[in-house]
Coordinates of C-alpha atoms in Angstrom, one line a residue:
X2 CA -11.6 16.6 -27.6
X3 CA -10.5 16.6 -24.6
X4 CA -6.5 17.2 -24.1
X5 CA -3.9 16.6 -21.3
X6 CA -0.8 18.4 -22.1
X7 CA 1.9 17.2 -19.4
X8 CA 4.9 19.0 -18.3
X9 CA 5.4 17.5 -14.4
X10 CA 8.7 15.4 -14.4
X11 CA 7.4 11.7 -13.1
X12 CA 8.7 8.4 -12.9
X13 CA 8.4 5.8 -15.3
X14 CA 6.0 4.0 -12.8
X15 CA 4.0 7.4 -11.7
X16 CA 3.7 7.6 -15.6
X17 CA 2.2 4.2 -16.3
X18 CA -0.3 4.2 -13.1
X19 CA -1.3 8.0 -14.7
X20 CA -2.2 6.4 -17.6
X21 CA -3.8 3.6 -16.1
X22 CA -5.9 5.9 -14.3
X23 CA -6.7 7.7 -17.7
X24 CA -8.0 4.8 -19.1
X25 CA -10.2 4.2 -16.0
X26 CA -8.4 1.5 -14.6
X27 CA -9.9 1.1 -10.7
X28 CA -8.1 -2.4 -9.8
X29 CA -4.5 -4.2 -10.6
X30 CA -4.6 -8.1 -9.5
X31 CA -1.5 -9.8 -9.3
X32 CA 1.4 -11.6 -7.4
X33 CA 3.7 -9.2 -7.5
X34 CA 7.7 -9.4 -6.8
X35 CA 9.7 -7.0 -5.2
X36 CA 11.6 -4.5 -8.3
X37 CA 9.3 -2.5 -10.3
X38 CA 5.9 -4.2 -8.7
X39 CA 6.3 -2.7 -5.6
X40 CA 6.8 0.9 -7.5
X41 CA 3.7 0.7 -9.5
X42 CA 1.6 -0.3 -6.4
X43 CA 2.2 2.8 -4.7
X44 CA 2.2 4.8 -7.5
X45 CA -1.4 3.3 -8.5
X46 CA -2.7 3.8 -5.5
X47 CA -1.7 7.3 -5.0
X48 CA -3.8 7.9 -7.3
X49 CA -6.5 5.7 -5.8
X50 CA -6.2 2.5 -7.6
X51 CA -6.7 -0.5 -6.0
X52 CA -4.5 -3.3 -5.7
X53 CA -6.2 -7.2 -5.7
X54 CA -3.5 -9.6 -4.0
X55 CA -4.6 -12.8 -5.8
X56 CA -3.6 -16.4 -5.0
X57 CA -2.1 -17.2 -8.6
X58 CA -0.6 -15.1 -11.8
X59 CA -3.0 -17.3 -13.9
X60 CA -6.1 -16.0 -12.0
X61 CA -4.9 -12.4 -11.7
X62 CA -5.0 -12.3 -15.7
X63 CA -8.5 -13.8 -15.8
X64 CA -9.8 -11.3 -13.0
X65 CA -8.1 -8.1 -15.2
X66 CA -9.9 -10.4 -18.1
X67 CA -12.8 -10.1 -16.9
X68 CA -12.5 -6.6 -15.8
X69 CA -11.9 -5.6 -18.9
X70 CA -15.2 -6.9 -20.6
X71 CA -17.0 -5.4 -18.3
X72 CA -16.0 -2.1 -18.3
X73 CA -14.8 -1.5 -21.4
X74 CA -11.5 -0.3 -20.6
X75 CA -8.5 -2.2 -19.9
X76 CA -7.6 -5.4 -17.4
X77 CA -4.7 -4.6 -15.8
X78 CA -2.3 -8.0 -13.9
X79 CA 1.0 -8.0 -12.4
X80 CA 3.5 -10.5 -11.4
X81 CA 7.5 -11.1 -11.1
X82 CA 9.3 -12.2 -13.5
X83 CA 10.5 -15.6 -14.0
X84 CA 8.3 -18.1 -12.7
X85 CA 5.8 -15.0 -12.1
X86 CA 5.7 -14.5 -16.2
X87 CA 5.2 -18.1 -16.8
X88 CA 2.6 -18.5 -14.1
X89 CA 0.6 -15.8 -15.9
X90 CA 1.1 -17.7 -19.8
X91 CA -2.3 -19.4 -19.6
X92 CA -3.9 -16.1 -18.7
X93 CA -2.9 -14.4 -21.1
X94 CA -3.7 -16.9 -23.7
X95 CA -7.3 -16.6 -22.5
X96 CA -7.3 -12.5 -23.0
X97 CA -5.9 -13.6 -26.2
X98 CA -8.4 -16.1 -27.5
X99 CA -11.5 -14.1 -25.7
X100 CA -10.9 -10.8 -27.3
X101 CA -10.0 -8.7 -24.1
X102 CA -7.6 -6.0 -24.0
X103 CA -5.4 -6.9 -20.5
X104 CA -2.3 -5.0 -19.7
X105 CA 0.2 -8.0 -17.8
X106 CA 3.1 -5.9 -16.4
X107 CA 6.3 -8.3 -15.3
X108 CA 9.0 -7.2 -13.8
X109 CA 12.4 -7.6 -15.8
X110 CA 15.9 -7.7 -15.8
X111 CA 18.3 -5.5 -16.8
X112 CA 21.1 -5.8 -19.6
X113 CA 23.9 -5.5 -17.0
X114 CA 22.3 -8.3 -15.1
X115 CA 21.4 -10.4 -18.3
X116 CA 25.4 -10.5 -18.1
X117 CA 25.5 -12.8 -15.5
X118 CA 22.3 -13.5 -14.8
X119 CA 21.0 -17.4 -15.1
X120 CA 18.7 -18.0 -11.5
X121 CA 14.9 -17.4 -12.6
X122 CA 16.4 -16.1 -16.0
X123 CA 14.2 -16.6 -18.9
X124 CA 13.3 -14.9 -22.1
X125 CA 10.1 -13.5 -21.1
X126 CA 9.2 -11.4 -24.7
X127 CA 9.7 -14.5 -26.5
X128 CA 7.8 -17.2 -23.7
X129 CA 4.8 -14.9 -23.8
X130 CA 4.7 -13.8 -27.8
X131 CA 2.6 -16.2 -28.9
X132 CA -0.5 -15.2 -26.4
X133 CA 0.3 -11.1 -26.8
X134 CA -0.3 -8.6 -28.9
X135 CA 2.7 -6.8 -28.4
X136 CA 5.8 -5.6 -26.3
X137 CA 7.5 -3.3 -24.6
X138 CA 10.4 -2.7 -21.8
X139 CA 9.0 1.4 -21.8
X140 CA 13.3 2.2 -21.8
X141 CA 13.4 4.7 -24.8
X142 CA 12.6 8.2 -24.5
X143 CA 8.6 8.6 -25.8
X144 CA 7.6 6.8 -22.7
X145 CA 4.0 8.3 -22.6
X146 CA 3.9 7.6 -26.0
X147 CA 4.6 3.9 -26.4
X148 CA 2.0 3.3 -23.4
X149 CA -0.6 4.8 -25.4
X150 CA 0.7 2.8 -28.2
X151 CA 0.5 -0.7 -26.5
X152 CA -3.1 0.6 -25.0
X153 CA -4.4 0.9 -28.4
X154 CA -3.0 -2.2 -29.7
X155 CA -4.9 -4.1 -27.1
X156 CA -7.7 -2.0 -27.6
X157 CA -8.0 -2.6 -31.1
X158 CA -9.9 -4.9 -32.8
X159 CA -9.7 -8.2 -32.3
X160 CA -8.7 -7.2 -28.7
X161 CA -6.1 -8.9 -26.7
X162 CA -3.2 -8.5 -24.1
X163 CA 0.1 -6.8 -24.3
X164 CA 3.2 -7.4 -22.1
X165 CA 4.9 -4.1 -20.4
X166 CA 8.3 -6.0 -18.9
X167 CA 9.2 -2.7 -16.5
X168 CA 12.6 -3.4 -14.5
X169 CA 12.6 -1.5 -11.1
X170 CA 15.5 0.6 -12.5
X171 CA 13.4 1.7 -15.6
X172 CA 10.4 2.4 -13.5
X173 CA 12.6 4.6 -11.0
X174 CA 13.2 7.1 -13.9
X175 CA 12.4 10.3 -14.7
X176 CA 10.1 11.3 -17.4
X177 CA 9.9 14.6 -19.0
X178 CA 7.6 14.3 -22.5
X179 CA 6.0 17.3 -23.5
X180 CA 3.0 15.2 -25.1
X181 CA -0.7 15.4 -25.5
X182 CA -2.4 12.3 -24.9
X183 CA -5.6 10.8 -25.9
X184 CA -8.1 9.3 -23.2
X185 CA -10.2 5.9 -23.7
X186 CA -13.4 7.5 -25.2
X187 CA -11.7 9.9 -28.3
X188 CA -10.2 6.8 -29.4
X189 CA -11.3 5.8 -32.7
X190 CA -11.4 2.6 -34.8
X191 CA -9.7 2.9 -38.7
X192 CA -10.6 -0.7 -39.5
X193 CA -10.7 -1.2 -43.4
X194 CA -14.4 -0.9 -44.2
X195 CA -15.2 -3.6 -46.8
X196 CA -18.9 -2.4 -48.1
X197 CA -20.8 -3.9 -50.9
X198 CA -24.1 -3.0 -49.0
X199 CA -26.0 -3.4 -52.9
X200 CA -25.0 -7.0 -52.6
X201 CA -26.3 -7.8 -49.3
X202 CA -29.5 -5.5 -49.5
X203 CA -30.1 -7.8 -52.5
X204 CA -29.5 -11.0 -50.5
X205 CA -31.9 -9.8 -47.8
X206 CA -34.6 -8.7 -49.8
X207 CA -34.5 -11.7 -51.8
X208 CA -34.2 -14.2 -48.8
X209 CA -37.5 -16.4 -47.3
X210 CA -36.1 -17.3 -44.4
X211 CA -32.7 -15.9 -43.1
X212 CA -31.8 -16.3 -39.8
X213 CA -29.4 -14.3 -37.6
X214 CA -26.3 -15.1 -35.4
X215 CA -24.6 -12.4 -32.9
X216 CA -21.5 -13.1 -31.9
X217 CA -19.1 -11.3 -29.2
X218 CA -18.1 -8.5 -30.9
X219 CA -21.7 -7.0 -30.8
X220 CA -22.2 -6.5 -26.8
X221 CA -21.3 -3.3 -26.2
X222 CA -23.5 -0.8 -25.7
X223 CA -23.9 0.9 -29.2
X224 CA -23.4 -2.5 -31.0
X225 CA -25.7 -4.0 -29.0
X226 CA -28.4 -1.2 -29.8
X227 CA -28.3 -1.8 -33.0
X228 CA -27.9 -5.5 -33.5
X229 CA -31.5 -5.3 -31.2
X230 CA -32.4 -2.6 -34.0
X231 CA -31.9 -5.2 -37.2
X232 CA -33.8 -7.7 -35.2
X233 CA -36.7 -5.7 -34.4
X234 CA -36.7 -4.9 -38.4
X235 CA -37.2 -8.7 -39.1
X236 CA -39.2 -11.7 -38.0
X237 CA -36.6 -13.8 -38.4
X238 CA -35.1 -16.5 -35.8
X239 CA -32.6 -15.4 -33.6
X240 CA -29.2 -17.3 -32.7
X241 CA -26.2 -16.6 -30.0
X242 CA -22.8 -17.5 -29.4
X243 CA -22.1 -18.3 -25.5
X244 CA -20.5 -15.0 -25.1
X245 CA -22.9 -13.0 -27.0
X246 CA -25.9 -14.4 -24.5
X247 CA -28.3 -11.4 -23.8
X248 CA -27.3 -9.5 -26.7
X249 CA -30.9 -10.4 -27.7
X250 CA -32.8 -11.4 -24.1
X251 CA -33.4 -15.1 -24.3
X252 CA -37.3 -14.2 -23.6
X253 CA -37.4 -11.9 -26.8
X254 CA -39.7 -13.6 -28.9
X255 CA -37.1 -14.4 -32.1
X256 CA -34.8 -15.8 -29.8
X257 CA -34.3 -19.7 -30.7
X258 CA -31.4 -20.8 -28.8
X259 CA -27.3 -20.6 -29.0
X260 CA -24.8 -21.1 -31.5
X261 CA -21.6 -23.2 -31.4
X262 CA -20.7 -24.6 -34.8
X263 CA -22.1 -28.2 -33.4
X264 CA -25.6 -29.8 -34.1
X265 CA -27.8 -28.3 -31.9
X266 CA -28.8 -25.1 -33.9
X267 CA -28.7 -27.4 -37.2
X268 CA -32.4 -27.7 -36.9
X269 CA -33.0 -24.0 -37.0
X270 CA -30.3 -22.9 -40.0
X271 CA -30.8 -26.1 -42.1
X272 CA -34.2 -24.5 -42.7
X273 CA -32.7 -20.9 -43.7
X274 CA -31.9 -19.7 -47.3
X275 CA -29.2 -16.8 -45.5
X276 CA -27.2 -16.6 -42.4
X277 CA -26.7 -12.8 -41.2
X278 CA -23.5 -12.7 -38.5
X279 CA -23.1 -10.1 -36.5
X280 CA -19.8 -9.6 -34.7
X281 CA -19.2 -13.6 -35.3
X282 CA -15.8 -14.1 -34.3
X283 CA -14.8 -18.0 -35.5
X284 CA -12.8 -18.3 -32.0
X285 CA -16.3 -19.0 -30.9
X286 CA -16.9 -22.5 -33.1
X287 CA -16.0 -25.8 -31.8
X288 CA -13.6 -27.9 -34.2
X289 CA -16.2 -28.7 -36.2
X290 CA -16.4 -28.3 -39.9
X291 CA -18.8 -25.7 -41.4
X292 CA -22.1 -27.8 -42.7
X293 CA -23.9 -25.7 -44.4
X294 CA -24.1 -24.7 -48.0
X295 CA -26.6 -21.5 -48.0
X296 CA -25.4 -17.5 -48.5
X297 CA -23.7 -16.2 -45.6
X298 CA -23.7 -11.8 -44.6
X299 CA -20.7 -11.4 -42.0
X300 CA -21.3 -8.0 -40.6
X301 CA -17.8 -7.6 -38.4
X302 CA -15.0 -5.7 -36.8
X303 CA -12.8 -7.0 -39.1
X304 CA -11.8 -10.0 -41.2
X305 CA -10.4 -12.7 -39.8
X306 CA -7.8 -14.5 -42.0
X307 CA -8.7 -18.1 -40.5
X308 CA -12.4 -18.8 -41.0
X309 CA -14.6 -21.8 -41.1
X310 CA -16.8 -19.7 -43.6
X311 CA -16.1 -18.1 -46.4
X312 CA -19.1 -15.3 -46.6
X313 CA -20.7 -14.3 -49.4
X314 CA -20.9 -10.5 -48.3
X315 CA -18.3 -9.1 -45.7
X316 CA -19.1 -5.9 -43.9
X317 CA -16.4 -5.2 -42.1
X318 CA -15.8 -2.2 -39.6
X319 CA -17.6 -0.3 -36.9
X320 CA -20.7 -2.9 -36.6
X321 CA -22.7 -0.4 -35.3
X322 CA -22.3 1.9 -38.5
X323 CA -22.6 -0.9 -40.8
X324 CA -25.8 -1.8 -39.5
X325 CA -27.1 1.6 -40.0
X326 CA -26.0 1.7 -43.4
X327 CA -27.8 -1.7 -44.0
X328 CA -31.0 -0.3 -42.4
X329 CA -31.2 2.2 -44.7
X330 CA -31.6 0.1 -47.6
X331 CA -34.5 -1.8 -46.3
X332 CA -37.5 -1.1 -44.1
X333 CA -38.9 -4.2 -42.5
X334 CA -37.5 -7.4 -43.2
X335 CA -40.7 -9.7 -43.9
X336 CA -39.8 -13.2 -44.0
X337 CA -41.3 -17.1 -44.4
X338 CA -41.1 -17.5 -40.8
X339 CA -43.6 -17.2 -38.2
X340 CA -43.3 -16.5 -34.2
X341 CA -44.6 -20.2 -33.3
X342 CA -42.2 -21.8 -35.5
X343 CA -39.7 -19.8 -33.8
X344 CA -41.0 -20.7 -30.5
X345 CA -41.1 -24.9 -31.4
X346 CA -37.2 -24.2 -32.3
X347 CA -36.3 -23.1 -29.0
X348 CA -38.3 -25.7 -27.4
X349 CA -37.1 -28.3 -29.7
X350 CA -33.3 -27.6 -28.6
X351 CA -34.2 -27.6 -24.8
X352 CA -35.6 -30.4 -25.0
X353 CA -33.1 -31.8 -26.7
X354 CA -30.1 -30.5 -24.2
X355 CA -32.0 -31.7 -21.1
X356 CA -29.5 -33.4 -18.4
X357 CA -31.9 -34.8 -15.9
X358 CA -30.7 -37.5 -13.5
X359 CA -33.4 -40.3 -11.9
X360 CA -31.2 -40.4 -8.8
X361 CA -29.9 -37.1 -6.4
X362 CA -29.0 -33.6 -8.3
X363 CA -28.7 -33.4 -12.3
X364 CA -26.5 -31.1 -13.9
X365 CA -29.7 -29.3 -14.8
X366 CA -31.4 -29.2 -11.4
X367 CA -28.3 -27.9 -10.0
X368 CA -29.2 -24.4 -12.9
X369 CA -32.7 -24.1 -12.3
X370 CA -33.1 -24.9 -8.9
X371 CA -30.1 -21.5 -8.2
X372 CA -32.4 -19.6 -10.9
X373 CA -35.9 -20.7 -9.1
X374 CA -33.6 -19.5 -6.1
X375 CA -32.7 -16.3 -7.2
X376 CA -35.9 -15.4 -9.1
X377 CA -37.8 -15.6 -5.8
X378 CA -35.2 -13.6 -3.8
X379 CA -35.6 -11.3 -7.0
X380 CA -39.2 -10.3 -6.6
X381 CA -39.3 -10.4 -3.3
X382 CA -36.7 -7.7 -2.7
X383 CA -37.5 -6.2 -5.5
X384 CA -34.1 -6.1 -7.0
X385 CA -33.2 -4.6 -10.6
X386 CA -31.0 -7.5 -11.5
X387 CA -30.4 -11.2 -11.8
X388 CA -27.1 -12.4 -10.8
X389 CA -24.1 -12.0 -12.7
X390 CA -23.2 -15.3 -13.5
X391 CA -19.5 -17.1 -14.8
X392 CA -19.3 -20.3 -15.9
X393 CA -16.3 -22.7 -15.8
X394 CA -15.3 -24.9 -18.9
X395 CA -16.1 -28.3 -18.4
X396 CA -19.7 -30.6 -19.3
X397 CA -21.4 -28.2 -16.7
X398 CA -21.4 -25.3 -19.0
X399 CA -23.6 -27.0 -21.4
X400 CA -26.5 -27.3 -18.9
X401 CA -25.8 -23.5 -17.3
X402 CA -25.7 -21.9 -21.0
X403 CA -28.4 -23.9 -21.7
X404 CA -31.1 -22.9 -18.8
X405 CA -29.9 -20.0 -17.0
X406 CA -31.8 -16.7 -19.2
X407 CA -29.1 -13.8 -20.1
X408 CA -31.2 -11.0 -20.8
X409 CA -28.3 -8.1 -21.3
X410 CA -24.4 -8.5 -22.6
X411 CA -22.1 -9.8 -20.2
X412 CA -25.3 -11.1 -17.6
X413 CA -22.6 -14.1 -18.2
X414 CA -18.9 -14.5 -18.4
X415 CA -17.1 -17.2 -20.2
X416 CA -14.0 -18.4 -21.8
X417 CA -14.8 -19.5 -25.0
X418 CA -12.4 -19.0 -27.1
X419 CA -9.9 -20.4 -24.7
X420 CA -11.8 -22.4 -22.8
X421 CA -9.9 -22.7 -20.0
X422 CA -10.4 -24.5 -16.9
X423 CA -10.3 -22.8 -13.5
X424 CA -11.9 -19.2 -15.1
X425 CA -15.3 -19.3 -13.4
X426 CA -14.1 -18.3 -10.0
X427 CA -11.5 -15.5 -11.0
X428 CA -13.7 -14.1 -12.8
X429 CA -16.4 -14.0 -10.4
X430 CA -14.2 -12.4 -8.0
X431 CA -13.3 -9.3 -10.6
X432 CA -17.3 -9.2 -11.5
X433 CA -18.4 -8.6 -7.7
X434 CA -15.5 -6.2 -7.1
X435 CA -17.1 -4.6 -10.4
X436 CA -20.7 -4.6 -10.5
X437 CA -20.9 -4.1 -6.6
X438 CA -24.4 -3.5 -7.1
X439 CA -25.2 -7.6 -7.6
X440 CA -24.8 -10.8 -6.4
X441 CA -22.4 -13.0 -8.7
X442 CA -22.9 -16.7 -9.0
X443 CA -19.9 -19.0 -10.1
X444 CA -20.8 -22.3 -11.5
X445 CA -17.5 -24.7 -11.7
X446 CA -16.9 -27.6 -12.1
X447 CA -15.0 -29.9 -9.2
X448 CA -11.7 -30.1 -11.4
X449 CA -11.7 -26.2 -12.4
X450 CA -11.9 -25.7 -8.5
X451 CA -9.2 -27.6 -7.6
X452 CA -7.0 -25.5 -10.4
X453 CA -7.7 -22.7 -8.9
X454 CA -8.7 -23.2 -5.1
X455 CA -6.5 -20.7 -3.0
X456 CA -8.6 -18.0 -4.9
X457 CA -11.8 -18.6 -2.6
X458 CA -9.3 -16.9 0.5
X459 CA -9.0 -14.4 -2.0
X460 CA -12.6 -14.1 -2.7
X461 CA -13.1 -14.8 1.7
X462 CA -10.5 -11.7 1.6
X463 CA -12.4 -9.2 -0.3
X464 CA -15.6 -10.2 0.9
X465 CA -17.7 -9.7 -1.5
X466 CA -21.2 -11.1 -2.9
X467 CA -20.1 -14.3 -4.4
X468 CA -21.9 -18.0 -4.4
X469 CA -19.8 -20.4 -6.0
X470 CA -21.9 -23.8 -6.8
X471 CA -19.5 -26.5 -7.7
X472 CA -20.6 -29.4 -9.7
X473 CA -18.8 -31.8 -7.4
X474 CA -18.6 -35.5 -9.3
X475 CA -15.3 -36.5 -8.5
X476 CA -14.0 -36.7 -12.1
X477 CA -12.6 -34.5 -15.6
X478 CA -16.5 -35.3 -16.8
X479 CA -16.3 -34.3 -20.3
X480 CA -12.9 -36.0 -21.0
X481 CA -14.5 -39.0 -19.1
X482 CA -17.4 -39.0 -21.5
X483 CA -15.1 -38.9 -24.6
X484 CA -12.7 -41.5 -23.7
X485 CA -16.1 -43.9 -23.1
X486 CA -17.5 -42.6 -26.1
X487 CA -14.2 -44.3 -27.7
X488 CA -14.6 -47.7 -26.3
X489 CA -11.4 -46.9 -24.0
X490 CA -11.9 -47.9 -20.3
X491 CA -12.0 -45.4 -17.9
X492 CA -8.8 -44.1 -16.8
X493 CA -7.3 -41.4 -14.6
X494 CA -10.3 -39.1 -15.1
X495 CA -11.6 -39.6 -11.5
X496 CA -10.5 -38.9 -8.3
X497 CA -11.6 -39.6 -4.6
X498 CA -14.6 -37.2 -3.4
X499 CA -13.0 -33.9 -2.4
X500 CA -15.0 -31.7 0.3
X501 CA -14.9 -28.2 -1.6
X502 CA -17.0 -27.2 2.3
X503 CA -14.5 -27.8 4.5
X504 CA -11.5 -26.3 2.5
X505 CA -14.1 -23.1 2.5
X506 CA -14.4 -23.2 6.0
X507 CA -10.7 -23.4 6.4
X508 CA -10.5 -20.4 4.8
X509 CA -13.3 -18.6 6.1
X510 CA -15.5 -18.5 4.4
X511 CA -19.3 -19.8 4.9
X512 CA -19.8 -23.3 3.1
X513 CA -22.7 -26.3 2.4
X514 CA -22.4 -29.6 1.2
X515 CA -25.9 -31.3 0.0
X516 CA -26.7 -34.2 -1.7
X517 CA -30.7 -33.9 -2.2
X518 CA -32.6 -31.2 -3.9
X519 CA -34.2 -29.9 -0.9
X520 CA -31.0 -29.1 0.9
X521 CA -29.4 -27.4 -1.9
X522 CA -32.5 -25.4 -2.1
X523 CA -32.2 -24.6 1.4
X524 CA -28.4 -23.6 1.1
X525 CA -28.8 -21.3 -1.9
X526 CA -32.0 -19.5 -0.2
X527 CA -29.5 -18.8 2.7
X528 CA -26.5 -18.1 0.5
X529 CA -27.7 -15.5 -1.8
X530 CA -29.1 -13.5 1.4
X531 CA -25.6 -13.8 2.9
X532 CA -23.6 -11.4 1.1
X533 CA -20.6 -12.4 1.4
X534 CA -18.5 -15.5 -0.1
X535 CA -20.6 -18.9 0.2
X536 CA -19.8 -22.3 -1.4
X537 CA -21.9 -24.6 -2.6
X538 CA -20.7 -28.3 -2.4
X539 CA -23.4 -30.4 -5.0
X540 CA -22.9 -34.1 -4.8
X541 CA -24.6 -34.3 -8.1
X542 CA -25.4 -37.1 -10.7
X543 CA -24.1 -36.7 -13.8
X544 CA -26.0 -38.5 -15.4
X545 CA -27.4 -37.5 -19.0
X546 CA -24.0 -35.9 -19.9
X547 CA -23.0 -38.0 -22.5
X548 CA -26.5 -37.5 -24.5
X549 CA -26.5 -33.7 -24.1
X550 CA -23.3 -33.2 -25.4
X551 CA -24.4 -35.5 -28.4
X552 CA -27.1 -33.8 -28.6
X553 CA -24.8 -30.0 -28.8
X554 CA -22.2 -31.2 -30.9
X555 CA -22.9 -34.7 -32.4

């Protein structure tokens, strides 16, 4: 074990940014205020942490969101308090709902000026309580002590953000703690493990034709190796929540398509006599009610108290353990299926999520044209990796889940659990500051831009890597497509043509608009050879959206 015994007398701030650094914190996003922001800053970057000035509080959490997935650490966000806090409330409901441990630091005010206090006054522990994990104003005396605390809280399982509301009087003391601390990797999980492994040896062995589903909880690295271990051990079909894409590559052959709870993957599990989840989380499932009636093994972090199934076996703790201890009790899973039945299923549900268009662009054109486009530049530069990809919620995510291959955890981010508009950009931004040794592709939709559109100067500002391609049909598409599904007329989901190229160019950055396949082939050829932020403008069709997203969810 490794062990830091501190005895230096530092600030409250010097403190916080020391553990930060600990934890392997590189970047803090945010709008910050003056107080205790401007404190933690300098204190951060003394120690060579880097601080992100983003456009909005909202897209500062998603960036430390994101940041957080793909690193494995902690997010970190900052903003002032008052309208700063409640700026950053969706954001923090997104960490919250996704599973990500973010650290949102607000400034605060003080009792004395509670006392008198009303201008930009608000109760920010109870406004942001529902979407945290925990709290903390860091004013007693175990300072490094309750940081660690609130780290691993939003560390541990199911992950989430905590709220650090530092005043700039509290972050200007002095700490002296005579404590020895514990860094990221010796932390350990104590989760309740809830084995009856007899049980569900018994179900496997006596199962024809089980099927598995992966959920979010088993990308990282050692969950991930073993979740790919159980599959090899079987010849069973192979199913994946959105965030969970490339936990199992989408060209393995037991791969069959993705997992929401709707009716696309009915055709695969309404043939199955047992449903194996690994690292399921129900935050993934659409509001849908469970439909089928066959044993279910949910192999997780822990149990969640609200469920849409009630399992038969639950396994809960370390996943990677508890897949261990189930491979020990059998050898190879032999099974009714066969590889070509596998291989109709996945055929069977692209076929049946197609969103083609007999006019312009379709929403699926505007994913396989970019992947044609970057599987060219791919071998012909002989790079290592696809782009990175993050997808906006909105009826475009149901062709870009659908078509563009993940072939290793996090190859795409999402908010799924959340499913919040105007994520796809922020979180493209925190992926190329990242993984600096890829391009990242953003695909959003026209109304998720326009929620978030002063963060392309903020993407121009850090020049980095970036193609967002906006699916640009002047309307809230998927809300348009329910209210017709209703019978209602159409009305106030659609709004006059906005040019995403010009506001790009505004803010310098390098833009297209296009309107025919061959220029949009032409523009991302150019764009992903750039490497610095581009914009693609699609004047797409969207046409076929209604029937894919019956076809998805019924």
């Amino acid at each position: 074990m490794n062990e830091e015994t501190t005895h230096k007398t530092k600030t409250v701030a010097e403190t916080l940014a020391q553990a930060l650094y600990d934890n392997n914190v590189t970047h803090i996003y945010g709008v910050p205020g003056g107080g205790s922001s401007l404190l933690l800053i300098e204190a951060a970057a003394q120690l060579g942490i880097k601080f992100v000035l983003t456009r909005t509080e909202t897209g500062a959490m998603i960036m430390a969101s994101a940041t957080a997935e793909l690193t494995g650490s902690v997010g970190v966000a900052l903003t002032t308090k008052g309208p700063g806090v409640a700026s950053a409330a969706n954001g923090s409901a997104c960490a919250l709902l996704d599973r990500t441990p973010v650290i949102l630091i607000t400034d605060g005010f003080t009792e004395q000026q509670s006392d008198f206090i009303t201008h930009q006054f608000i109760d920010q522990k109870a406004l942001l309580a529902p979407v945290t994990k925990g709290h903390s104003r860091l004013e007693e005396n175990q300072v490094m002590s309750e940081i660690s605390r609130l780290i691993d809280l939003a560390m541990s399982p199911p992950c989430g953000p905590v709220h650090i509301e530092l005043t700039g009087a509290t972050a200007k003391k002095e700490v002296l703690e005579l404590q020895t601390q514990k860094t990221l990797d010796e932390r350990a999980l104590n989760a309740d493990n809830l084995n009856d492994f007899a049980k569900a040896n018994e179900l496997i062995n006596n199962a024809s034709r089980p099927v598995i589903v992966i959920g979010l909880e088993a990308r990282s690295v050692e969950n991930a190796e073993k979740t790919r271990e159980l599959v090899d051990n079987t010849d069973c079909p192979v199913l994946t929540t959105y965030k969970a894409k490339g936990v199992i590559s989408d060209h393995h052959p037991q791969y069959a398509g993705i997992f929401t709870g709707g009716i696309a993957e009915s055709a695969c599990i309404s043939k199955a006599d047992l449903i194996i989840m690994i690292g399921v989380d129900p935050v993934e499932f659409v509001l849908q009610k469970w439909r089928y009636q066959i044993p279910i093994i949910d192999i997780s972090v822990v149990e969640y108290p609200v469920h849409y199934v009630k399992p038969d076996v639950g396994l809960y703790g370390p996943i990677n353990n508890n897949i261990s201890a189930l491979l020990n009790g059998i050898s190879v899973l032999s099974s009714d299926w066969k590889l070509p039945d596998i291989k109709a299923l996945r055929h069977d549900m692209h076929y049946a999520l197609q969103c083609h268009a007999e006019e312009g662009i379709g929403a699926q054109d505007v994913v396989e044209v970019a992947l044609e486009s970057a599987m060219s530049r791919h071998t012909l530069n002989q790079e290592k990796k696809l782009p990175l990809i993050t997808v906006d919620a909105g009826a475009h995510m149901f062709s870009v889940m659908a078509f563009w291959p993940c072939n290793q955890p996090f190859d795409v981010l999402i908010s799924n659990g959340l499913a919040t508009m105007a994520y796809a950009l922020p979180a493209a931004i925190a992926a190329a500051i990242n993984e600096t040794d890829r391009t990242v592709v953003a695909f959003t939709g026209d109304g998720g831009l326009l929620m978030c559109l002063g963060e392309l100067s903020t993407a121009v500002e850090q020049d980095i890597p970036i193609v967002v391609i906006v699916f640009n049909d002047q309307s809230l598409s998927l809300i348009d497509i329910k209210q017709q599904a209703s019978g209602l007329p159409s009305r106030g989901m659609r709004w006059e043509t906005p040019n995403f190229s010009q506001v790009m160019e505004g803010l310098g950055g390098k833009s297209y608009q296009v309107s025919n396949i061959q220029q949009y082939r032409q523009a991302l050829d150019e764009a992903l050879e750039i490497g610095s932020p581009v914009l693609i403008d699609v004047l797409f069709n969207p046409e076929g959206y209604g029937q894919q997203l019956k076809a998805l969810r019924g």
